[in-house]
Amino acid sequence: MNRLLLTIYKRLYTRLGPQKWWPASTPFEVSVGAILTQNTAWANVEKAVDNLRKKRLLSPKSLSKVQTARIAKLIKSSGYYNIKAERLKNFLTFINENFGGDFDKLIEAETGILRKGLLGIKGIGPETADSMLLYAANKPVFVIDAYTRRILLRHGIIKEDAAYDEIQRLFMSNLPRQPRLFNEFHALIVRACKEYCSKKRPKCRICPLNKIRKGRGMGEVC
Ligand code: SF4
């Protein structure tokens, strides 16, 4: 399995190059983006983050002072803005209560303990928590999302009902646990899936992953 995963990585990297993720200036901004990107396109998140930046609210201290309704207004472009404003507030409470509002201390926390804490925040699921762990805190945690699932499924590497943790284990127990590798690999999967592997019309003939397969993939797209 590790050879297969490394082959996928090499093919993607050779064709698409470094993706330079996560597009944000600070680890806190990465975390805000991870919450805002749930169920929406990145362009909508960028507008919301820009609004927060213009108001100098991209720090736990400044954002904690702002009421939820005002945050909701500022992040409106990201969709589900009332829910997401609540989620941001829950995240801020977590930082304030566990790390005295100091985001650097959060980053230094032990990976397993931090993950458990993040998953305990209402509205933060595994994908969001792991995005924060990898892209904000530089921890060796692989992020699984719908794109990862689609590509692995289509190449016969996972089954349709594979659980998040199962897919994550596949990467984490078969690859060197290097944040840099996990960072680039996940970003490449997202890019490849968006560019070639749409739900309805995968462009297998021009995709860098053409003919890579473990078994028979769903729909035999390759
Ligand atoms: S487009 Fe085809 S070859 Fe590319 S990842 Fe999707 S299923 Fe695989």
PDB file of C-alpha atoms and ligand atoms in Angstrom:
ATOM      1  CA  MET A   1       0.000   0.000   0.000  1.00  0.00           C
ATOM      2  CA  ASN A   2       2.748   2.468   0.781  1.00  0.00           C
ATOM      3  CA  ARG A   3       4.161   2.014  -2.720  1.00  0.00           C
ATOM      4  CA  LEU A   4       0.764   2.692  -4.239  1.00  0.00           C
ATOM      5  CA  LEU A   5       0.243   5.813  -2.144  1.00  0.00           C
ATOM      6  CA  LEU A   6       3.732   7.081  -2.913  1.00  0.00           C
ATOM      7  CA  THR A   7       3.161   6.470  -6.618  1.00  0.00           C
ATOM      8  CA  ILE A   8      -0.034   8.525  -6.435  1.00  0.00           C
ATOM      9  CA  TYR A   9       1.833  11.270  -4.613  1.00  0.00           C
ATOM     10  CA  LYS A  10       4.715  11.311  -7.078  1.00  0.00           C
ATOM     11  CA  ARG A  11       2.439  11.365 -10.098  1.00  0.00           C
ATOM     12  CA  LEU A  12       0.430  14.261  -8.690  1.00  0.00           C
ATOM     13  CA  TYR A  13       3.471  16.215  -7.588  1.00  0.00           C
ATOM     14  CA  THR A  14       5.279  15.724 -10.880  1.00  0.00           C
ATOM     15  CA  ARG A  15       2.304  16.996 -12.874  1.00  0.00           C
ATOM     16  CA  LEU A  16       0.879  19.652 -10.570  1.00  0.00           C
ATOM     17  CA  GLY A  17       3.877  20.818  -8.522  1.00  0.00           C
ATOM     18  CA  PRO A  18       3.817  22.307  -5.016  1.00  0.00           C
ATOM     19  CA  GLN A  19       0.431  23.671  -3.942  1.00  0.00           C
ATOM     20  CA  LYS A  20       1.721  25.995  -1.193  1.00  0.00           C
ATOM     21  CA  TRP A  21      -1.069  25.300   1.257  1.00  0.00           C
ATOM     22  CA  TRP A  22      -2.656  26.605   3.396  1.00  0.00           C
ATOM     23  CA  PRO A  23      -3.339  30.026   1.815  1.00  0.00           C
ATOM     24  CA  ALA A  24      -3.239  32.100   5.028  1.00  0.00           C
ATOM     25  CA  SER A  25      -0.824  34.411   6.824  1.00  0.00           C
ATOM     26  CA  THR A  26      -1.006  33.004  10.358  1.00  0.00           C
ATOM     27  CA  PRO A  27      -1.901  29.687  12.028  1.00  0.00           C
ATOM     28  CA  PHE A  28      -4.934  31.335  13.623  1.00  0.00           C
ATOM     29  CA  GLU A  29      -6.110  32.482  10.202  1.00  0.00           C
ATOM     30  CA  VAL A  30      -5.737  28.885   8.963  1.00  0.00           C
ATOM     31  CA  SER A  31      -8.017  27.714  11.762  1.00  0.00           C
ATOM     32  CA  VAL A  32     -10.612  30.382  11.042  1.00  0.00           C
ATOM     33  CA  GLY A  33     -10.497  29.371   7.372  1.00  0.00           C
ATOM     34  CA  ALA A  34     -10.905  25.697   8.307  1.00  0.00           C
ATOM     35  CA  ILE A  35     -14.168  26.505  10.074  1.00  0.00           C
ATOM     36  CA  LEU A  36     -15.443  28.831   7.369  1.00  0.00           C
ATOM     37  CA  THR A  37     -14.689  26.470   4.488  1.00  0.00           C
ATOM     38  CA  GLN A  38     -17.201  23.872   5.669  1.00  0.00           C
ATOM     39  CA  ASN A  39     -19.725  23.373   2.827  1.00  0.00           C
ATOM     40  CA  THR A  40     -18.597  26.287   0.693  1.00  0.00           C
ATOM     41  CA  ALA A  41     -16.116  27.224  -2.021  1.00  0.00           C
ATOM     42  CA  TRP A  42     -12.800  28.740  -0.997  1.00  0.00           C
ATOM     43  CA  ALA A  43     -13.476  32.023  -2.849  1.00  0.00           C
ATOM     44  CA  ASN A  44     -16.359  32.692  -0.431  1.00  0.00           C
ATOM     45  CA  VAL A  45     -14.112  32.014   2.524  1.00  0.00           C
ATOM     46  CA  GLU A  46     -11.488  34.441   1.236  1.00  0.00           C
ATOM     47  CA  LYS A  47     -14.006  37.289   1.209  1.00  0.00           C
ATOM     48  CA  ALA A  48     -15.059  36.510   4.772  1.00  0.00           C
ATOM     49  CA  VAL A  49     -11.453  36.279   5.994  1.00  0.00           C
ATOM     50  CA  ASP A  50     -10.664  39.571   4.233  1.00  0.00           C
ATOM     51  CA  ASN A  51     -13.520  41.252   6.080  1.00  0.00           C
ATOM     52  CA  LEU A  52     -12.147  40.010   9.390  1.00  0.00           C
ATOM     53  CA  ARG A  53      -8.657  41.141   8.418  1.00  0.00           C
ATOM     54  CA  LYS A  54      -9.827  44.641   7.467  1.00  0.00           C
ATOM     55  CA  LYS A  55     -11.406  44.969  10.909  1.00  0.00           C
ATOM     56  CA  ARG A  56      -8.211  43.618  12.525  1.00  0.00           C
ATOM     57  CA  LEU A  57     -10.076  40.675  13.989  1.00  0.00           C
ATOM     58  CA  LEU A  58      -7.759  37.846  12.975  1.00  0.00           C
ATOM     59  CA  SER A  59      -6.482  37.095  16.454  1.00  0.00           C
ATOM     60  CA  PRO A  60      -8.099  35.180  19.318  1.00  0.00           C
ATOM     61  CA  LYS A  61      -7.935  38.269  21.537  1.00  0.00           C
ATOM     62  CA  SER A  62      -9.624  40.691  19.148  1.00  0.00           C
ATOM     63  CA  LEU A  63     -12.203  38.230  17.815  1.00  0.00           C
ATOM     64  CA  SER A  64     -13.196  37.146  21.334  1.00  0.00           C
ATOM     65  CA  LYS A  65     -14.339  40.695  22.078  1.00  0.00           C
ATOM     66  CA  VAL A  66     -16.777  40.751  19.156  1.00  0.00           C
ATOM     67  CA  GLN A  67     -20.374  39.647  19.477  1.00  0.00           C
ATOM     68  CA  THR A  68     -21.525  36.603  17.543  1.00  0.00           C
ATOM     69  CA  ALA A  69     -24.042  38.603  15.495  1.00  0.00           C
ATOM     70  CA  ARG A  70     -21.317  40.980  14.263  1.00  0.00           C
ATOM     71  CA  ILE A  71     -19.036  38.091  13.338  1.00  0.00           C
ATOM     72  CA  ALA A  72     -21.947  36.540  11.417  1.00  0.00           C
ATOM     73  CA  LYS A  73     -22.332  39.742   9.410  1.00  0.00           C
ATOM     74  CA  LEU A  74     -18.652  39.895   8.564  1.00  0.00           C
ATOM     75  CA  ILE A  75     -18.469  36.271   7.424  1.00  0.00           C
ATOM     76  CA  LYS A  76     -21.737  36.293   5.506  1.00  0.00           C
ATOM     77  CA  SER A  77     -20.090  35.362   2.190  1.00  0.00           C
ATOM     78  CA  SER A  78     -19.031  31.977   3.586  1.00  0.00           C
ATOM     79  CA  GLY A  79     -22.650  30.762   3.890  1.00  0.00           C
ATOM     80  CA  TYR A  80     -24.337  29.301   7.002  1.00  0.00           C
ATOM     81  CA  TYR A  81     -22.916  32.398   8.636  1.00  0.00           C
ATOM     82  CA  ASN A  82     -24.914  32.268  11.877  1.00  0.00           C
ATOM     83  CA  ILE A  83     -23.868  28.689  12.510  1.00  0.00           C
ATOM     84  CA  LYS A  84     -20.265  29.415  11.539  1.00  0.00           C
ATOM     85  CA  ALA A  85     -20.130  32.480  13.780  1.00  0.00           C
ATOM     86  CA  GLU A  86     -21.265  30.245  16.657  1.00  0.00           C
ATOM     87  CA  ARG A  87     -18.590  27.738  15.751  1.00  0.00           C
ATOM     88  CA  LEU A  88     -15.924  30.429  15.729  1.00  0.00           C
ATOM     89  CA  LYS A  89     -17.118  31.543  19.144  1.00  0.00           C
ATOM     90  CA  ASN A  90     -16.982  27.954  20.437  1.00  0.00           C
ATOM     91  CA  PHE A  91     -13.444  27.651  19.104  1.00  0.00           C
ATOM     92  CA  LEU A  92     -12.434  30.919  20.797  1.00  0.00           C
ATOM     93  CA  THR A  93     -13.890  29.714  24.097  1.00  0.00           C
ATOM     94  CA  PHE A  94     -11.790  26.559  23.732  1.00  0.00           C
ATOM     95  CA  ILE A  95      -8.619  28.618  23.170  1.00  0.00           C
ATOM     96  CA  ASN A  96      -9.391  30.956  26.057  1.00  0.00           C
ATOM     97  CA  GLU A  97     -10.339  28.264  28.540  1.00  0.00           C
ATOM     98  CA  ASN A  98      -7.546  25.812  27.723  1.00  0.00           C
ATOM     99  CA  PHE A  99      -4.661  27.997  26.594  1.00  0.00           C
ATOM    100  CA  GLY A 100      -5.368  31.363  28.195  1.00  0.00           C
ATOM    101  CA  GLY A 101      -6.138  32.795  24.741  1.00  0.00           C
ATOM    102  CA  ASP A 102      -2.589  32.071  23.586  1.00  0.00           C
ATOM    103  CA  PHE A 103      -2.701  30.372  20.172  1.00  0.00           C
ATOM    104  CA  ASP A 104       1.020  29.510  20.337  1.00  0.00           C
ATOM    105  CA  LYS A 105       0.307  27.361  23.375  1.00  0.00           C
ATOM    106  CA  LEU A 106      -2.431  25.545  21.481  1.00  0.00           C
ATOM    107  CA  ILE A 107       0.044  24.764  18.699  1.00  0.00           C
ATOM    108  CA  GLU A 108       2.535  23.360  21.190  1.00  0.00           C
ATOM    109  CA  ALA A 109      -0.005  20.971  22.732  1.00  0.00           C
ATOM    110  CA  GLU A 110       0.447  17.222  22.279  1.00  0.00           C
ATOM    111  CA  THR A 111      -1.258  16.065  19.077  1.00  0.00           C
ATOM    112  CA  GLY A 112      -3.595  13.410  20.526  1.00  0.00           C
ATOM    113  CA  ILE A 113      -4.754  15.610  23.396  1.00  0.00           C
ATOM    114  CA  LEU A 114      -5.269  18.580  21.098  1.00  0.00           C
ATOM    115  CA  ARG A 115      -7.235  16.521  18.587  1.00  0.00           C
ATOM    116  CA  LYS A 116      -9.488  15.203  21.315  1.00  0.00           C
ATOM    117  CA  GLY A 117     -10.044  18.742  22.577  1.00  0.00           C
ATOM    118  CA  LEU A 118     -10.839  20.090  19.115  1.00  0.00           C
ATOM    119  CA  LEU A 119     -13.283  17.270  18.447  1.00  0.00           C
ATOM    120  CA  GLY A 120     -15.026  18.171  21.691  1.00  0.00           C
ATOM    121  CA  ILE A 121     -15.920  21.622  20.305  1.00  0.00           C
ATOM    122  CA  LYS A 122     -19.486  21.806  19.045  1.00  0.00           C
ATOM    123  CA  GLY A 123     -19.455  22.109  15.250  1.00  0.00           C
ATOM    124  CA  ILE A 124     -15.893  20.863  14.724  1.00  0.00           C
ATOM    125  CA  GLY A 125     -15.669  17.461  13.079  1.00  0.00           C
ATOM    126  CA  PRO A 126     -12.649  15.345  12.120  1.00  0.00           C
ATOM    127  CA  GLU A 127     -11.932  17.099   8.803  1.00  0.00           C
ATOM    128  CA  THR A 128     -11.916  20.569  10.363  1.00  0.00           C
ATOM    129  CA  ALA A 129      -9.949  19.436  13.418  1.00  0.00           C
ATOM    130  CA  ASP A 130      -7.361  17.650  11.287  1.00  0.00           C
ATOM    131  CA  SER A 131      -7.046  20.628   8.923  1.00  0.00           C
ATOM    132  CA  MET A 132      -6.205  22.763  11.949  1.00  0.00           C
ATOM    133  CA  LEU A 133      -3.768  20.176  13.300  1.00  0.00           C
ATOM    134  CA  LEU A 134      -1.910  19.805  10.015  1.00  0.00           C
ATOM    135  CA  TYR A 135      -2.085  23.250   8.430  1.00  0.00           C
ATOM    136  CA  ALA A 136      -2.146  25.477  11.527  1.00  0.00           C
ATOM    137  CA  ALA A 137      -0.205  23.427  14.071  1.00  0.00           C
ATOM    138  CA  ASN A 138       2.060  21.508  11.649  1.00  0.00           C
ATOM    139  CA  LYS A 139       1.226  18.158  13.263  1.00  0.00           C
ATOM    140  CA  PRO A 140       1.628  14.928  11.270  1.00  0.00           C
ATOM    141  CA  VAL A 141      -2.097  14.271  10.816  1.00  0.00           C
ATOM    142  CA  PHE A 142      -3.595  13.396   7.434  1.00  0.00           C
ATOM    143  CA  VAL A 143      -6.765  15.232   6.411  1.00  0.00           C
ATOM    144  CA  ILE A 144      -9.520  13.224   4.770  1.00  0.00           C
ATOM    145  CA  ASP A 145     -12.240  14.931   2.781  1.00  0.00           C
ATOM    146  CA  ALA A 146     -14.782  14.156   0.094  1.00  0.00           C
ATOM    147  CA  TYR A 147     -12.124  14.551  -2.640  1.00  0.00           C
ATOM    148  CA  THR A 148      -9.816  12.017  -1.002  1.00  0.00           C
ATOM    149  CA  ARG A 149     -12.688   9.628  -0.587  1.00  0.00           C
ATOM    150  CA  ARG A 150     -13.788   9.973  -4.225  1.00  0.00           C
ATOM    151  CA  ILE A 151     -10.362   9.347  -5.708  1.00  0.00           C
ATOM    152  CA  LEU A 152      -9.555   6.382  -3.459  1.00  0.00           C
ATOM    153  CA  LEU A 153     -12.951   4.870  -4.115  1.00  0.00           C
ATOM    154  CA  ARG A 154     -12.647   5.238  -7.851  1.00  0.00           C
ATOM    155  CA  HIS A 155      -9.292   3.510  -7.764  1.00  0.00           C
ATOM    156  CA  GLY A 156     -10.580   0.607  -5.714  1.00  0.00           C
ATOM    157  CA  ILE A 157      -8.420   1.517  -2.707  1.00  0.00           C
ATOM    158  CA  ILE A 158     -11.293   1.915  -0.237  1.00  0.00           C
ATOM    159  CA  LYS A 159     -14.831   0.653  -0.025  1.00  0.00           C
ATOM    160  CA  GLU A 160     -17.824   2.944  -0.297  1.00  0.00           C
ATOM    161  CA  ASP A 161     -18.637   2.695   3.408  1.00  0.00           C
ATOM    162  CA  ALA A 162     -15.068   3.288   4.623  1.00  0.00           C
ATOM    163  CA  ALA A 163     -15.044   5.385   7.790  1.00  0.00           C
ATOM    164  CA  TYR A 164     -13.020   8.590   8.170  1.00  0.00           C
ATOM    165  CA  ASP A 165     -10.622   7.029  10.685  1.00  0.00           C
ATOM    166  CA  GLU A 166     -10.090   3.984   8.488  1.00  0.00           C
ATOM    167  CA  ILE A 167      -9.091   6.106   5.492  1.00  0.00           C
ATOM    168  CA  GLN A 168      -6.892   8.274   7.651  1.00  0.00           C
ATOM    169  CA  ARG A 169      -5.123   5.200   9.053  1.00  0.00           C
ATOM    170  CA  LEU A 170      -4.417   4.059   5.513  1.00  0.00           C
ATOM    171  CA  PHE A 171      -2.293   7.162   4.895  1.00  0.00           C
ATOM    172  CA  MET A 172      -0.831   7.507   8.354  1.00  0.00           C
ATOM    173  CA  SER A 173       0.307   3.941   8.774  1.00  0.00           C
ATOM    174  CA  ASN A 174       1.699   3.592   5.261  1.00  0.00           C
ATOM    175  CA  LEU A 175       3.543   6.880   4.825  1.00  0.00           C
ATOM    176  CA  PRO A 176       6.346   8.541   6.770  1.00  0.00           C
ATOM    177  CA  ARG A 177       4.700  10.753   9.388  1.00  0.00           C
ATOM    178  CA  GLN A 178       5.920  14.031   7.982  1.00  0.00           C
ATOM    179  CA  PRO A 179       3.713  17.134   8.171  1.00  0.00           C
ATOM    180  CA  ARG A 180       5.302  18.450   4.981  1.00  0.00           C
ATOM    181  CA  LEU A 181       4.398  15.320   3.034  1.00  0.00           C
ATOM    182  CA  PHE A 182       0.860  15.198   4.458  1.00  0.00           C
ATOM    183  CA  ASN A 183       0.392  18.892   3.729  1.00  0.00           C
ATOM    184  CA  GLU A 184       1.395  18.574   0.090  1.00  0.00           C
ATOM    185  CA  PHE A 185      -0.316  15.246  -0.504  1.00  0.00           C
ATOM    186  CA  HIS A 186      -3.723  16.396   0.704  1.00  0.00           C
ATOM    187  CA  ALA A 187      -3.451  19.659  -1.225  1.00  0.00           C
ATOM    188  CA  LEU A 188      -2.547  17.734  -4.390  1.00  0.00           C
ATOM    189  CA  ILE A 189      -5.505  15.393  -3.970  1.00  0.00           C
ATOM    190  CA  VAL A 190      -7.871  18.360  -3.691  1.00  0.00           C
ATOM    191  CA  ARG A 191      -6.362  20.050  -6.746  1.00  0.00           C
ATOM    192  CA  ALA A 192      -6.427  16.847  -8.837  1.00  0.00           C
ATOM    193  CA  CYS A 193      -9.977  16.027  -7.874  1.00  0.00           C
ATOM    194  CA  LYS A 194     -11.209  19.524  -8.730  1.00  0.00           C
ATOM    195  CA  GLU A 195      -9.352  19.579 -12.004  1.00  0.00           C
ATOM    196  CA  TYR A 196      -9.925  16.044 -13.299  1.00  0.00           C
ATOM    197  CA  CYS A 197     -12.207  13.969 -11.123  1.00  0.00           C
ATOM    198  CA  SER A 198     -15.609  15.608 -11.128  1.00  0.00           C
ATOM    199  CA  LYS A 199     -18.573  13.645  -9.813  1.00  0.00           C
ATOM    200  CA  LYS A 200     -20.236  13.239 -13.201  1.00  0.00           C
ATOM    201  CA  ARG A 201     -17.482  13.423 -15.810  1.00  0.00           C
ATOM    202  CA  PRO A 202     -14.043  12.365 -14.660  1.00  0.00           C
ATOM    203  CA  LYS A 203     -11.343  13.226 -17.195  1.00  0.00           C
ATOM    204  CA  CYS A 204      -9.352  10.045 -16.720  1.00  0.00           C
ATOM    205  CA  ARG A 205      -7.573  10.219 -20.052  1.00  0.00           C
ATOM    206  CA  ILE A 206      -5.708  13.386 -19.156  1.00  0.00           C
ATOM    207  CA  CYS A 207      -5.504  12.819 -15.390  1.00  0.00           C
ATOM    208  CA  PRO A 208      -2.095  12.111 -13.798  1.00  0.00           C
ATOM    209  CA  LEU A 209      -3.655   9.166 -11.962  1.00  0.00           C
ATOM    210  CA  ASN A 210      -4.822   7.432 -15.106  1.00  0.00           C
ATOM    211  CA  LYS A 211      -4.541   3.643 -14.836  1.00  0.00           C
ATOM    212  CA  ILE A 212      -3.488   3.660 -11.200  1.00  0.00           C
ATOM    213  CA  ARG A 213      -5.647   1.198  -9.365  1.00  0.00           C
ATOM    214  CA  LYS A 214      -5.620  -1.358  -6.646  1.00  0.00           C
ATOM    215  CA  GLY A 215      -8.673  -3.196  -7.782  1.00  0.00           C
ATOM    216  CA  ARG A 216     -11.741  -2.389  -9.791  1.00  0.00           C
ATOM    217  CA  GLY A 217     -12.872   1.120  -8.973  1.00  0.00           C
ATOM    218  CA  MET A 218     -16.440   2.310  -8.821  1.00  0.00           C
ATOM    219  CA  GLY A 219     -17.786   2.786 -12.321  1.00  0.00           C
ATOM    220  CA  GLU A 220     -14.455   1.580 -13.772  1.00  0.00           C
ATOM    221  CA  VAL A 221     -13.646   5.141 -14.646  1.00  0.00           C
ATOM    222  CA  CYS A 222     -10.001   4.451 -15.412  1.00  0.00           C
TER     223      CYS A 222
HETATM  224  S1  SF4 B   1     -10.173  11.434 -13.157  1.00  0.00           S
HETATM  225 FE1  SF4 B   1     -10.055   9.231 -13.393  1.00  0.00          FE
HETATM  226  S2  SF4 B   1      -7.857   8.791 -13.247  1.00  0.00           S
HETATM  227 FE2  SF4 B   1      -8.188  10.805 -12.383  1.00  0.00          FE
HETATM  228  S3  SF4 B   1      -8.490  10.510 -10.216  1.00  0.00           S
HETATM  229 FE3  SF4 B   1     -10.498  10.522 -11.145  1.00  0.00          FE
HETATM  230  S4  SF4 B   1     -10.951   8.398 -11.529  1.00  0.00           S
HETATM  231 FE4  SF4 B   1      -8.770   8.564 -11.220  1.00  0.00          FE
END
